[in-house]
Each structure stands twice: as C-alpha cells, then as structure tokens.
mmCIF file of N, CA and C and ligand atoms in Angstrom:
data_model
loop_
_atom_site.group_PDB
_atom_site.id
_atom_site.type_symbol
_atom_site.label_atom_id
_atom_site.label_comp_id
_atom_site.label_asym_id
_atom_site.label_seq_id
_atom_site.Cartn_x
_atom_site.Cartn_y
_atom_site.Cartn_z
ATOM 1 N N MET A 180 13.018 -25.748 37.839
ATOM 2 C CA MET A 180 12.581 -25.338 36.270
ATOM 3 C C MET A 180 14.570 -24.659 35.636
ATOM 4 N N THR A 181 14.465 -25.195 34.755
ATOM 5 C CA THR A 181 15.579 -24.045 34.007
ATOM 6 C C THR A 181 14.915 -23.843 33.292
ATOM 7 N N ARG A 182 15.833 -22.639 32.521
ATOM 8 C CA ARG A 182 15.742 -21.682 31.533
ATOM 9 C C ARG A 182 16.808 -22.489 30.502
ATOM 10 N N SER A 183 17.223 -22.480 29.043
ATOM 11 C CA SER A 183 17.461 -22.303 28.512
ATOM 12 C C SER A 183 17.336 -20.513 27.565
ATOM 13 N N PRO A 184 19.230 -20.213 27.552
ATOM 14 C CA PRO A 184 19.146 -18.706 27.211
ATOM 15 C C PRO A 184 18.781 -18.407 25.698
ATOM 16 N N ALA A 185 18.790 -19.523 25.104
ATOM 17 C CA ALA A 185 17.623 -19.229 23.745
ATOM 18 C C ALA A 185 16.298 -18.706 23.794
ATOM 19 N N VAL A 186 15.368 -19.853 24.901
ATOM 20 C CA VAL A 186 14.476 -19.102 25.807
ATOM 21 C C VAL A 186 14.163 -18.128 25.915
ATOM 22 N N ARG A 187 14.975 -17.262 26.720
ATOM 23 C CA ARG A 187 15.593 -16.302 27.096
ATOM 24 C C ARG A 187 15.007 -14.880 26.340
ATOM 25 N N ARG A 188 15.596 -15.521 25.302
ATOM 26 C CA ARG A 188 16.119 -14.757 24.764
ATOM 27 C C ARG A 188 14.486 -14.278 23.987
ATOM 28 N N LEU A 189 13.680 -14.947 23.716
ATOM 29 C CA LEU A 189 12.792 -15.282 22.574
ATOM 30 C C LEU A 189 12.261 -14.655 23.855
ATOM 31 N N THR A 190 12.216 -14.407 24.900
ATOM 32 C CA THR A 190 11.110 -13.783 25.849
ATOM 33 C C THR A 190 11.892 -12.128 26.014
ATOM 34 N N GLY A 191 13.153 -11.596 25.719
ATOM 35 C CA GLY A 191 12.939 -10.619 25.462
ATOM 36 C C GLY A 191 12.020 -10.079 24.476
ATOM 37 N N VAL A 192 12.941 -9.945 23.419
ATOM 38 C CA VAL A 192 11.781 -10.040 22.463
ATOM 39 C C VAL A 192 10.299 -9.828 22.173
ATOM 40 N N ALA A 193 9.741 -11.059 22.781
ATOM 41 C CA ALA A 193 8.310 -10.644 23.345
ATOM 42 C C ALA A 193 8.134 -9.325 24.377
ATOM 43 N N LEU A 194 9.385 -9.079 25.011
ATOM 44 C CA LEU A 194 8.644 -8.201 26.175
ATOM 45 C C LEU A 194 9.139 -6.996 25.265
ATOM 46 N N ALA A 195 9.957 -6.526 24.291
ATOM 47 C CA ALA A 195 10.338 -5.939 24.217
ATOM 48 C C ALA A 195 9.389 -5.438 22.270
ATOM 49 N N ALA A 196 8.475 -6.172 21.834
ATOM 50 C CA ALA A 196 7.457 -6.483 20.799
ATOM 51 C C ALA A 196 6.360 -5.524 21.948
ATOM 52 N N THR A 197 6.189 -5.851 23.359
ATOM 53 C CA THR A 197 5.027 -4.933 23.793
ATOM 54 C C THR A 197 5.084 -4.096 23.998
ATOM 55 N N ALA A 198 6.423 -3.860 24.789
ATOM 56 C CA ALA A 198 7.005 -2.401 24.897
ATOM 57 C C ALA A 198 6.427 -1.119 23.950
ATOM 58 N N VAL A 199 6.592 -1.997 22.914
ATOM 59 C CA VAL A 199 6.201 -0.827 21.543
ATOM 60 C C VAL A 199 5.241 -0.465 21.249
ATOM 61 N N THR A 200 4.125 -1.514 21.303
ATOM 62 C CA THR A 200 2.827 -0.954 21.938
ATOM 63 C C THR A 200 1.778 -0.452 22.355
ATOM 64 N N GLY A 201 2.677 -0.185 23.896
ATOM 65 C CA GLY A 201 2.499 0.697 25.135
ATOM 66 C C GLY A 201 0.816 -0.018 26.095
ATOM 67 N N LEU A 202 1.564 -1.177 25.708
ATOM 68 C CA LEU A 202 0.301 -1.787 26.348
ATOM 69 C C LEU A 202 1.308 -2.146 28.038
ATOM 70 N N THR A 203 0.524 -2.901 29.203
ATOM 71 C CA THR A 203 1.212 -3.015 30.408
ATOM 72 C C THR A 203 1.531 -4.628 29.982
ATOM 73 N N LEU A 204 2.609 -4.788 30.905
ATOM 74 C CA LEU A 204 2.392 -6.096 31.494
ATOM 75 C C LEU A 204 2.391 -6.295 32.577
ATOM 76 N N THR A 205 1.553 -6.990 32.623
ATOM 77 C CA THR A 205 1.116 -7.603 34.206
ATOM 78 C C THR A 205 2.031 -9.053 35.088
ATOM 79 N N THR A 206 1.737 -10.227 33.183
ATOM 80 C CA THR A 206 2.587 -11.429 33.899
ATOM 81 C C THR A 206 3.497 -11.722 32.526
ATOM 82 N N ALA A 207 4.740 -12.599 32.620
ATOM 83 C CA ALA A 207 5.603 -12.712 31.871
ATOM 84 C C ALA A 207 5.844 -14.377 31.133
ATOM 85 N N GLY A 208 4.587 -14.486 31.740
ATOM 86 C CA GLY A 208 4.554 -16.551 32.122
ATOM 87 C C GLY A 208 4.198 -17.432 33.858
ATOM 88 N N PRO A 209 4.078 -18.035 33.601
ATOM 89 C CA PRO A 209 3.737 -18.816 35.142
ATOM 90 C C PRO A 209 4.113 -18.945 35.814
ATOM 91 N N ALA A 210 3.333 -18.412 37.053
ATOM 92 C CA ALA A 210 3.844 -17.674 38.774
ATOM 93 C C ALA A 210 4.577 -17.712 38.739
ATOM 94 N N SER A 211 5.305 -19.218 38.923
ATOM 95 C CA SER A 211 6.694 -19.101 39.736
ATOM 96 C C SER A 211 8.009 -18.895 38.650
ATOM 97 N N ALA A 212 7.980 -18.455 37.417
ATOM 98 C CA ALA A 212 9.087 -17.485 36.959
ATOM 99 C C ALA A 212 9.240 -16.204 37.320
ATOM 100 N N ALA A 213 10.755 -16.100 37.285
ATOM 101 C CA ALA A 213 11.602 -14.759 37.030
ATOM 102 C C ALA A 213 10.556 -13.921 36.747
ATOM 103 N N THR A 214 9.933 -12.236 37.088
ATOM 104 C CA THR A 214 10.237 -11.661 36.537
ATOM 105 C C THR A 214 10.768 -10.327 36.949
ATOM 106 N N ASN A 215 11.353 -9.645 35.681
ATOM 107 C CA ASN A 215 12.440 -8.589 35.144
ATOM 108 C C ASN A 215 11.217 -6.788 36.096
ATOM 109 N N LYS A 216 12.838 -6.745 36.693
ATOM 110 C CA LYS A 216 12.602 -5.575 37.120
ATOM 111 C C LYS A 216 11.662 -4.903 38.340
ATOM 112 N N ASN A 217 11.192 -6.699 39.348
ATOM 113 C CA ASN A 217 10.123 -6.919 39.864
ATOM 114 C C ASN A 217 10.505 -5.831 41.670
ATOM 115 N N GLY A 218 11.954 -5.701 42.132
ATOM 116 C CA GLY A 218 12.633 -5.493 42.845
ATOM 117 C C GLY A 218 12.424 -6.577 43.761
ATOM 118 N N ASN A 219 12.339 -7.747 42.892
ATOM 119 C CA ASN A 219 13.441 -9.119 43.743
ATOM 120 C C ASN A 219 14.142 -10.097 42.929
ATOM 121 N N VAL A 220 15.319 -10.292 43.816
ATOM 122 C CA VAL A 220 16.566 -10.812 42.294
ATOM 123 C C VAL A 220 15.875 -12.221 42.664
ATOM 124 N N GLU A 221 15.061 -13.019 41.219
ATOM 125 C CA GLU A 221 14.712 -14.738 41.868
ATOM 126 C C GLU A 221 15.721 -15.474 41.048
ATOM 127 N N SER A 222 15.501 -16.197 41.093
ATOM 128 C CA SER A 222 16.808 -17.907 40.569
ATOM 129 C C SER A 222 16.536 -17.169 39.397
ATOM 130 N N GLY A 223 17.123 -16.725 38.778
ATOM 131 C CA GLY A 223 17.629 -17.043 37.378
ATOM 132 C C GLY A 223 17.527 -15.432 36.409
ATOM 133 N N GLU A 224 18.000 -14.453 37.545
ATOM 134 C CA GLU A 224 18.116 -12.894 37.496
ATOM 135 C C GLU A 224 20.139 -13.124 37.508
ATOM 136 N N PHE A 225 20.247 -11.338 37.550
ATOM 137 C CA PHE A 225 20.950 -10.259 37.810
ATOM 138 C C PHE A 225 20.258 -9.818 38.965
ATOM 139 N N GLY A 226 20.894 -9.289 39.833
ATOM 140 C CA GLY A 226 20.339 -8.485 40.715
ATOM 141 C C GLY A 226 21.052 -6.615 40.660
ATOM 142 N N LEU A 227 21.615 -5.720 40.569
ATOM 143 C CA LEU A 227 22.689 -4.984 41.081
ATOM 144 C C LEU A 227 21.468 -3.840 42.228
ATOM 145 N N TYR A 228 22.059 -3.664 43.200
ATOM 146 C CA TYR A 228 21.842 -3.478 44.731
ATOM 147 C C TYR A 228 22.289 -1.366 45.266
ATOM 148 N N TYR A 229 21.722 -0.900 45.236
ATOM 149 C CA TYR A 229 21.587 0.737 45.939
ATOM 150 C C TYR A 229 23.106 0.005 46.642
ATOM 151 N N ASN A 230 22.471 -0.843 47.430
ATOM 152 C CA ASN A 230 24.105 -0.433 48.513
ATOM 153 C C ASN A 230 25.149 -1.296 48.595
ATOM 154 N N SER A 231 26.001 -1.241 48.771
ATOM 155 C CA SER A 231 26.704 -2.624 49.298
ATOM 156 C C SER A 231 26.696 -4.033 49.605
ATOM 157 N N ASN A 232 27.316 -4.616 49.994
ATOM 158 C CA ASN A 232 26.676 -6.050 50.936
ATOM 159 C C ASN A 232 24.919 -6.724 50.498
ATOM 160 N N TYR A 233 24.928 -5.982 48.905
ATOM 161 C CA TYR A 233 23.592 -6.304 48.760
ATOM 162 C C TYR A 233 22.162 -6.056 49.535
ATOM 163 N N ALA A 234 22.076 -4.759 49.709
ATOM 164 C CA ALA A 234 21.059 -3.558 50.890
ATOM 165 C C ALA A 234 21.164 -2.874 50.522
ATOM 166 N N GLY A 235 19.371 -2.351 50.909
ATOM 167 C CA GLY A 235 18.921 -1.249 49.970
ATOM 168 C C GLY A 235 17.912 -2.276 48.518
ATOM 169 N N CYS A 236 17.821 -0.626 47.626
ATOM 170 C CA CYS A 236 16.424 -1.694 46.734
ATOM 171 C C CYS A 236 17.851 -2.225 45.791
ATOM 172 N N VAL A 237 16.611 -3.184 44.779
ATOM 173 C CA VAL A 237 17.840 -3.572 44.377
ATOM 174 C C VAL A 237 17.524 -2.973 42.757
ATOM 175 N N PHE A 238 17.701 -3.975 41.250
ATOM 176 C CA PHE A 238 17.433 -3.817 39.873
ATOM 177 C C PHE A 238 17.983 -5.160 39.963
ATOM 178 N N ASP A 239 16.596 -5.668 38.655
ATOM 179 C CA ASP A 239 16.848 -7.030 38.802
ATOM 180 C C ASP A 239 16.533 -7.235 37.558
ATOM 181 N N LEU A 240 17.628 -8.051 36.442
ATOM 182 C CA LEU A 240 17.043 -7.895 34.947
ATOM 183 C C LEU A 240 16.706 -9.696 35.024
ATOM 184 N N LEU A 241 16.623 -9.706 34.575
ATOM 185 C CA LEU A 241 15.719 -11.035 33.273
ATOM 186 C C LEU A 241 16.479 -10.796 32.028
ATOM 187 N N ASN A 242 16.570 -9.320 31.671
ATOM 188 C CA ASN A 242 16.965 -9.753 30.322
ATOM 189 C C ASN A 242 17.694 -9.061 30.057
ATOM 190 N N SER A 243 19.037 -8.518 29.369
ATOM 191 C CA SER A 243 19.907 -7.716 28.871
ATOM 192 C C SER A 243 19.812 -5.970 29.021
ATOM 193 N N ASP A 244 20.375 -4.942 29.897
ATOM 194 C CA ASP A 244 19.595 -3.740 29.711
ATOM 195 C C ASP A 244 20.609 -2.648 29.343
ATOM 196 N N GLY A 245 20.423 -2.434 28.087
ATOM 197 C CA GLY A 245 21.467 -1.628 27.211
ATOM 198 C C GLY A 245 21.420 -0.391 27.853
ATOM 199 N N ASN A 246 20.577 0.064 28.652
ATOM 200 C CA ASN A 246 21.519 1.562 29.048
ATOM 201 C C ASN A 246 20.027 1.827 30.487
ATOM 202 N N PHE A 247 20.542 1.633 31.636
ATOM 203 C CA PHE A 247 19.777 1.989 32.181
ATOM 204 C C PHE A 247 19.372 3.556 32.877
ATOM 205 N N SER A 248 19.787 4.359 32.026
ATOM 206 C CA SER A 248 19.021 5.564 31.949
ATOM 207 C C SER A 248 17.191 5.203 31.906
ATOM 208 N N GLY A 249 16.613 6.188 32.999
ATOM 209 C CA GLY A 249 15.211 5.664 32.955
ATOM 210 C C GLY A 249 15.293 4.584 33.765
ATOM 211 N N ASP A 250 15.352 3.567 34.465
ATOM 212 C CA ASP A 250 15.284 2.481 35.289
ATOM 213 C C ASP A 250 15.599 2.830 36.955
ATOM 214 N N TYR A 251 15.010 2.181 37.657
ATOM 215 C CA TYR A 251 15.140 2.522 38.998
ATOM 216 C C TYR A 251 15.268 1.475 40.091
ATOM 217 N N PHE A 252 15.085 1.901 41.112
ATOM 218 C CA PHE A 252 15.534 0.957 42.146
ATOM 219 C C PHE A 252 14.280 0.369 43.205
ATOM 220 N N ARG A 253 13.703 -1.277 43.154
ATOM 221 C CA ARG A 253 12.719 -0.864 43.693
ATOM 222 C C ARG A 253 12.491 -1.269 45.103
ATOM 223 N N SER A 254 11.449 -1.540 45.859
ATOM 224 C CA SER A 254 11.204 -2.180 46.883
ATOM 225 C C SER A 254 10.896 -3.379 46.029
ATOM 226 N N SER A 255 10.779 -4.539 47.254
ATOM 227 C CA SER A 255 10.194 -5.566 46.809
ATOM 228 C C SER A 255 8.552 -6.170 46.615
ATOM 229 N N THR A 256 8.196 -5.665 47.880
ATOM 230 C CA THR A 256 6.799 -4.936 48.058
ATOM 231 C C THR A 256 5.804 -3.687 47.756
ATOM 232 N N SER A 257 5.348 -3.224 47.744
ATOM 233 C CA SER A 257 4.557 -2.236 47.718
ATOM 234 C C SER A 257 4.290 -1.439 48.811
ATOM 235 N N SER A 258 4.203 -2.455 49.982
ATOM 236 C CA SER A 258 4.081 -1.609 51.504
ATOM 237 C C SER A 258 5.445 -1.719 52.056
ATOM 238 N N GLN A 259 6.974 -1.668 51.697
ATOM 239 C CA GLN A 259 8.033 -1.259 52.488
ATOM 240 C C GLN A 259 8.739 -0.688 51.368
ATOM 241 N N THR A 260 9.019 0.197 52.286
ATOM 242 C CA THR A 260 10.593 0.900 51.572
ATOM 243 C C THR A 260 11.805 0.506 52.246
ATOM 244 N N CYS A 261 13.005 0.838 50.759
ATOM 245 C CA CYS A 261 14.170 0.991 52.005
ATOM 246 C C CYS A 261 15.419 1.342 51.174
ATOM 247 N N PRO A 262 16.443 1.178 51.105
ATOM 248 C CA PRO A 262 17.425 2.441 50.290
ATOM 249 C C PRO A 262 17.409 2.682 49.538
ATOM 250 N N GLY A 263 17.437 3.997 48.217
ATOM 251 C CA GLY A 263 17.126 4.256 46.854
ATOM 252 C C GLY A 263 15.894 4.607 46.421
ATOM 253 N N GLN A 264 15.200 3.397 47.477
ATOM 254 C CA GLN A 264 13.778 3.230 46.183
ATOM 255 C C GLN A 264 13.456 4.419 45.157
ATOM 256 N N GLY A 265 13.511 3.992 43.686
ATOM 257 C CA GLY A 265 12.638 5.395 43.253
ATOM 258 C C GLY A 265 14.469 6.001 41.999
ATOM 259 N N GLN A 266 15.550 5.052 43.156
ATOM 260 C CA GLN A 266 16.864 6.674 42.162
ATOM 261 C C GLN A 266 17.023 5.646 41.223
ATOM 262 N N SER A 267 17.502 6.608 40.070
ATOM 263 C CA SER A 267 17.773 5.580 38.739
ATOM 264 C C SER A 267 19.108 5.322 39.032
ATOM 265 N N THR A 268 18.312 3.814 38.454
ATOM 266 C CA THR A 268 19.967 3.055 38.342
ATOM 267 C C THR A 268 21.215 2.810 38.146
ATOM 268 N N ASP A 269 21.043 4.495 36.788
ATOM 269 C CA ASP A 269 22.176 4.537 36.018
ATOM 270 C C ASP A 269 23.570 4.920 36.454
ATOM 271 N N ASN A 270 24.381 5.484 36.626
ATOM 272 C CA ASN A 270 25.504 5.377 37.613
ATOM 273 C C ASN A 270 25.771 5.424 39.150
ATOM 274 N N ASN A 271 24.413 4.030 39.614
ATOM 275 C CA ASN A 271 24.563 3.668 40.835
ATOM 276 C C ASN A 271 24.402 2.514 41.926
ATOM 277 N N THR A 272 25.309 1.841 41.480
ATOM 278 C CA THR A 272 24.966 0.194 41.984
ATOM 279 C C THR A 272 26.459 -0.081 42.725
ATOM 280 N N ALA A 273 26.026 -0.109 43.625
ATOM 281 C CA ALA A 273 27.238 -0.625 44.929
ATOM 282 C C ALA A 273 27.943 -2.449 45.348
ATOM 283 N N SER A 274 27.238 -3.091 44.928
ATOM 284 C CA SER A 274 26.648 -4.639 44.792
ATOM 285 C C SER A 274 26.118 -4.476 43.812
ATOM 286 N N TYR A 275 26.350 -6.729 43.469
ATOM 287 C CA TYR A 275 25.724 -7.954 42.941
ATOM 288 C C TYR A 275 25.368 -8.768 43.132
ATOM 289 N N TRP A 276 24.878 -9.556 42.900
ATOM 290 C CA TRP A 276 23.981 -11.337 42.853
ATOM 291 C C TRP A 276 23.440 -11.845 41.402
ATOM 292 N N ASN A 277 24.356 -12.242 41.159
ATOM 293 C CA ASN A 277 24.526 -13.012 39.617
ATOM 294 C C ASN A 277 23.528 -14.177 40.074
ATOM 295 N N ARG A 278 22.514 -14.629 40.215
ATOM 296 C CA ARG A 278 21.445 -15.925 39.969
ATOM 297 C C ARG A 278 21.310 -16.312 39.082
ATOM 298 N N ASP A 279 21.704 -15.676 38.132
ATOM 299 C CA ASP A 279 21.069 -16.659 36.615
ATOM 300 C C ASP A 279 22.556 -17.681 36.440
ATOM 301 N N VAL A 280 21.550 -18.549 35.694
ATOM 302 C CA VAL A 280 22.813 -19.798 34.860
ATOM 303 C C VAL A 280 23.805 -19.424 33.653
ATOM 304 N N THR A 281 23.875 -18.579 33.774
ATOM 305 C CA THR A 281 24.793 -17.837 32.757
ATOM 306 C C THR A 281 25.457 -16.537 33.203
ATOM 307 N N ALA A 282 26.464 -16.521 32.490
ATOM 308 C CA ALA A 282 27.697 -15.090 33.175
ATOM 309 C C ALA A 282 27.130 -13.261 32.700
ATOM 310 N N TRP A 283 27.371 -12.983 33.843
ATOM 311 C CA TRP A 283 26.643 -11.388 33.359
ATOM 312 C C TRP A 283 27.869 -10.579 32.590
ATOM 313 N N GLU A 284 27.978 -9.609 32.377
ATOM 314 C CA GLU A 284 28.647 -8.648 31.734
ATOM 315 C C GLU A 284 28.620 -7.274 32.082
ATOM 316 N N VAL A 285 29.066 -6.509 32.786
ATOM 317 C CA VAL A 285 28.930 -5.178 32.865
ATOM 318 C C VAL A 285 29.475 -3.546 32.492
ATOM 319 N N TYR A 286 28.869 -2.107 32.320
ATOM 320 C CA TYR A 286 29.957 -1.556 31.701
ATOM 321 C C TYR A 286 29.256 -0.875 32.101
ATOM 322 N N THR A 287 30.361 0.250 32.375
ATOM 323 C CA THR A 287 30.459 1.166 33.227
ATOM 324 C C THR A 287 29.327 2.518 32.219
ATOM 325 N N LYS A 288 29.217 2.130 30.834
ATOM 326 C CA LYS A 288 28.546 3.207 29.900
ATOM 327 C C LYS A 288 27.576 2.668 29.335
ATOM 328 N N ALA A 289 26.138 2.774 28.536
ATOM 329 C CA ALA A 289 25.600 2.565 27.469
ATOM 330 C C ALA A 289 25.946 1.799 26.431
ATOM 331 N N GLY A 290 24.799 0.801 26.199
ATOM 332 C CA GLY A 290 25.394 0.106 25.246
ATOM 333 C C GLY A 290 26.655 -0.761 24.955
ATOM 334 N N ARG A 291 27.455 -1.240 25.789
ATOM 335 C CA ARG A 291 28.979 -2.486 26.208
ATOM 336 C C ARG A 291 29.643 -1.266 26.217
ATOM 337 N N ALA A 292 29.218 0.110 26.127
ATOM 338 C CA ALA A 292 30.433 1.269 26.398
ATOM 339 C C ALA A 292 31.700 1.549 27.667
ATOM 340 N N GLY A 293 32.772 1.537 27.074
ATOM 341 C CA GLY A 293 33.052 2.011 28.427
ATOM 342 C C GLY A 293 33.935 1.105 29.074
ATOM 343 N N ILE A 294 34.428 0.719 30.795
ATOM 344 C CA ILE A 294 34.478 -0.049 31.241
ATOM 345 C C ILE A 294 33.710 -1.599 30.904
ATOM 346 N N GLU A 295 34.311 -2.535 30.952
ATOM 347 C CA GLU A 295 33.829 -4.395 30.827
ATOM 348 C C GLU A 295 34.045 -4.378 32.433
ATOM 349 N N GLY A 296 32.929 -4.954 32.816
ATOM 350 C CA GLY A 296 33.417 -6.140 34.245
ATOM 351 C C GLY A 296 32.404 -7.542 33.765
ATOM 352 N N TYR A 297 33.206 -8.440 33.981
ATOM 353 C CA TYR A 297 32.787 -9.638 33.657
ATOM 354 C C TYR A 297 32.245 -10.835 35.334
ATOM 355 N N LEU A 298 31.101 -11.196 35.188
ATOM 356 C CA LEU A 298 30.365 -11.493 36.382
ATOM 357 C C LEU A 298 30.111 -12.890 36.824
ATOM 358 N N PRO A 299 30.767 -13.858 36.504
ATOM 359 C CA PRO A 299 30.594 -15.375 36.135
ATOM 360 C C PRO A 299 29.700 -15.833 37.271
ATOM 361 N N LEU A 300 29.060 -16.877 36.732
ATOM 362 C CA LEU A 300 27.312 -17.988 37.228
ATOM 363 C C LEU A 300 28.158 -17.640 39.039
ATOM 364 N N GLY A 301 26.868 -17.397 40.074
ATOM 365 C CA GLY A 301 26.773 -17.264 41.342
ATOM 366 C C GLY A 301 26.846 -16.608 41.785
ATOM 367 N N TYR A 302 28.398 -15.242 41.159
ATOM 368 C CA TYR A 302 29.255 -14.912 41.696
ATOM 369 C C TYR A 302 27.766 -13.576 42.863
ATOM 370 N N TYR A 303 28.636 -12.761 43.571
ATOM 371 C CA TYR A 303 27.930 -12.180 44.454
ATOM 372 C C TYR A 303 29.734 -11.158 45.315
ATOM 373 N N GLY A 304 29.528 -9.533 45.193
ATOM 374 C CA GLY A 304 30.162 -8.756 46.080
ATOM 375 C C GLY A 304 29.939 -7.129 46.249
ATOM 376 N N ASN A 305 30.782 -7.276 46.359
ATOM 377 C CA ASN A 305 30.471 -5.455 45.737
ATOM 378 C C ASN A 305 31.350 -4.590 44.931
ATOM 379 N N ALA A 306 31.155 -4.022 44.573
ATOM 380 C CA ALA A 306 31.558 -3.602 43.215
ATOM 381 C C ALA A 306 33.097 -2.253 43.651
ATOM 382 N N SER A 307 33.520 -2.399 42.342
ATOM 383 C CA SER A 307 35.091 -2.009 42.650
ATOM 384 C C SER A 307 34.978 -0.638 43.051
ATOM 385 N N VAL A 308 36.092 0.055 43.007
ATOM 386 C CA VAL A 308 35.801 1.649 42.346
ATOM 387 C C VAL A 308 36.396 1.670 41.410
ATOM 388 N N THR A 309 36.668 1.068 40.366
ATOM 389 C CA THR A 309 36.050 0.664 38.611
ATOM 390 C C THR A 309 34.548 1.335 38.834
ATOM 391 N N PHE A 310 33.673 0.295 39.222
ATOM 392 C CA PHE A 310 32.755 -0.069 38.723
ATOM 393 C C PHE A 310 31.826 0.977 39.902
ATOM 394 N N LYS A 311 31.647 1.018 40.868
ATOM 395 C CA LYS A 311 30.850 1.337 41.581
ATOM 396 C C LYS A 311 30.447 3.055 41.688
ATOM 397 N N ASN A 312 28.910 2.692 41.639
ATOM 398 C CA ASN A 312 27.873 4.100 41.231
ATOM 399 C C ASN A 312 28.919 4.306 39.254
ATOM 400 N N GLU A 313 28.908 3.535 38.679
ATOM 401 C CA GLU A 313 29.492 3.602 37.310
ATOM 402 C C GLU A 313 28.333 3.230 36.508
ATOM 403 N N ILE A 314 27.931 1.908 36.518
ATOM 404 C CA ILE A 314 27.869 0.564 35.582
ATOM 405 C C ILE A 314 26.325 1.829 34.486
ATOM 406 N N SER A 315 25.880 1.460 33.576
ATOM 407 C CA SER A 315 25.119 2.346 33.084
ATOM 408 C C SER A 315 24.429 0.684 32.035
ATOM 409 N N SER A 316 25.499 0.054 31.703
ATOM 410 C CA SER A 316 24.375 -1.496 30.693
ATOM 411 C C SER A 316 25.102 -2.503 31.414
ATOM 412 N N ALA A 317 24.052 -3.700 31.155
ATOM 413 C CA ALA A 317 24.530 -5.386 31.873
ATOM 414 C C ALA A 317 24.387 -6.042 30.635
ATOM 415 N N TYR A 318 24.957 -7.471 30.156
ATOM 416 C CA TYR A 318 24.251 -7.476 29.673
ATOM 417 C C TYR A 318 23.925 -9.582 29.792
ATOM 418 N N TYR A 319 23.664 -10.604 29.805
ATOM 419 C CA TYR A 319 24.120 -11.632 29.921
ATOM 420 C C TYR A 319 24.088 -12.641 28.796
ATOM 421 N N PHE A 320 25.396 -13.976 29.287
ATOM 422 C CA PHE A 320 26.361 -14.218 27.875
ATOM 423 C C PHE A 320 25.088 -15.557 27.281
HETATM 424 CA CA1 CA B 508 12.704 -9.676 39.419
HETATM 425 CA CA1 CA B 509 16.663 0.664 30.654
#
C-alpha cells in the first residue's frame, strides 16, 4: 500500500489540529499504517538513531518535524530498553535510515536553519562529522 505525499500532508494537518486540542492520539489510521514517533521505523518513515550503525533507540518520523526540542528517543516496545532511551533527540542523532517514499532533508538547527543535509530514498548510513549530534529538524520532500 502506497501513500502519496499529498495524503501524508493532510495527515500531518490532522495530527497538528489534534495536538492543539490537547487530546491524546492513540491511532492514526489502519493498524498497518506507519505510526509517527512510536520507536519503530516502519515503511514510509524516516528514522534517526541514537547510536551509529542504526543501533540504539530511534526517533521515527512519518511527518516532518521542525524542532526536535522536547522529542526523545524511544524503544519499539514498552518492555525493552535501548541505548539513548528517553534522551532528547535534539543534537543527538548518529545514524539514519530513510524508509520513506520520498527524500528527506535534515538541518543542524530548528526550522530549516543551519547546515542542510539531503538523504535520498532508501538511504541509510552514519551521520558525517558535520551532522553527528547536531541535527535539530527534518523535513520530507
Ligand atoms: Ca513509526
Ligand atoms: Ca518536535
């Protein structure tokens, strides 16, 4: 099942609207859909890892995030822990995995500021010296 970027943008708007009301969002659609920030890099998401070589806890993004401040690395299950769990995602990423259907851009500062990095479809690898423990925002194309 593929999802177009347009559909995802609409989903992002819905999520933002929900957040404003203060309601707890428990599901974002069918059980098979990728879930934003659940500690599991599902198909259609971009994952940022606490450790190099895609190890440790992950920060998984289905939607763009313009400011990592206040976000944290998660375990994929509540019963297991992983390196970096609970630590802030801001300025803390060491490797990436792009499972999305679009490219992603990362920035060393919030709100598309600082140095820009481009991560094409299917890209996985360790962050370079420029980006390691420096990324503060990420956006899909
Ligand atoms: Ca996820
Ligand atoms: Ca954020």
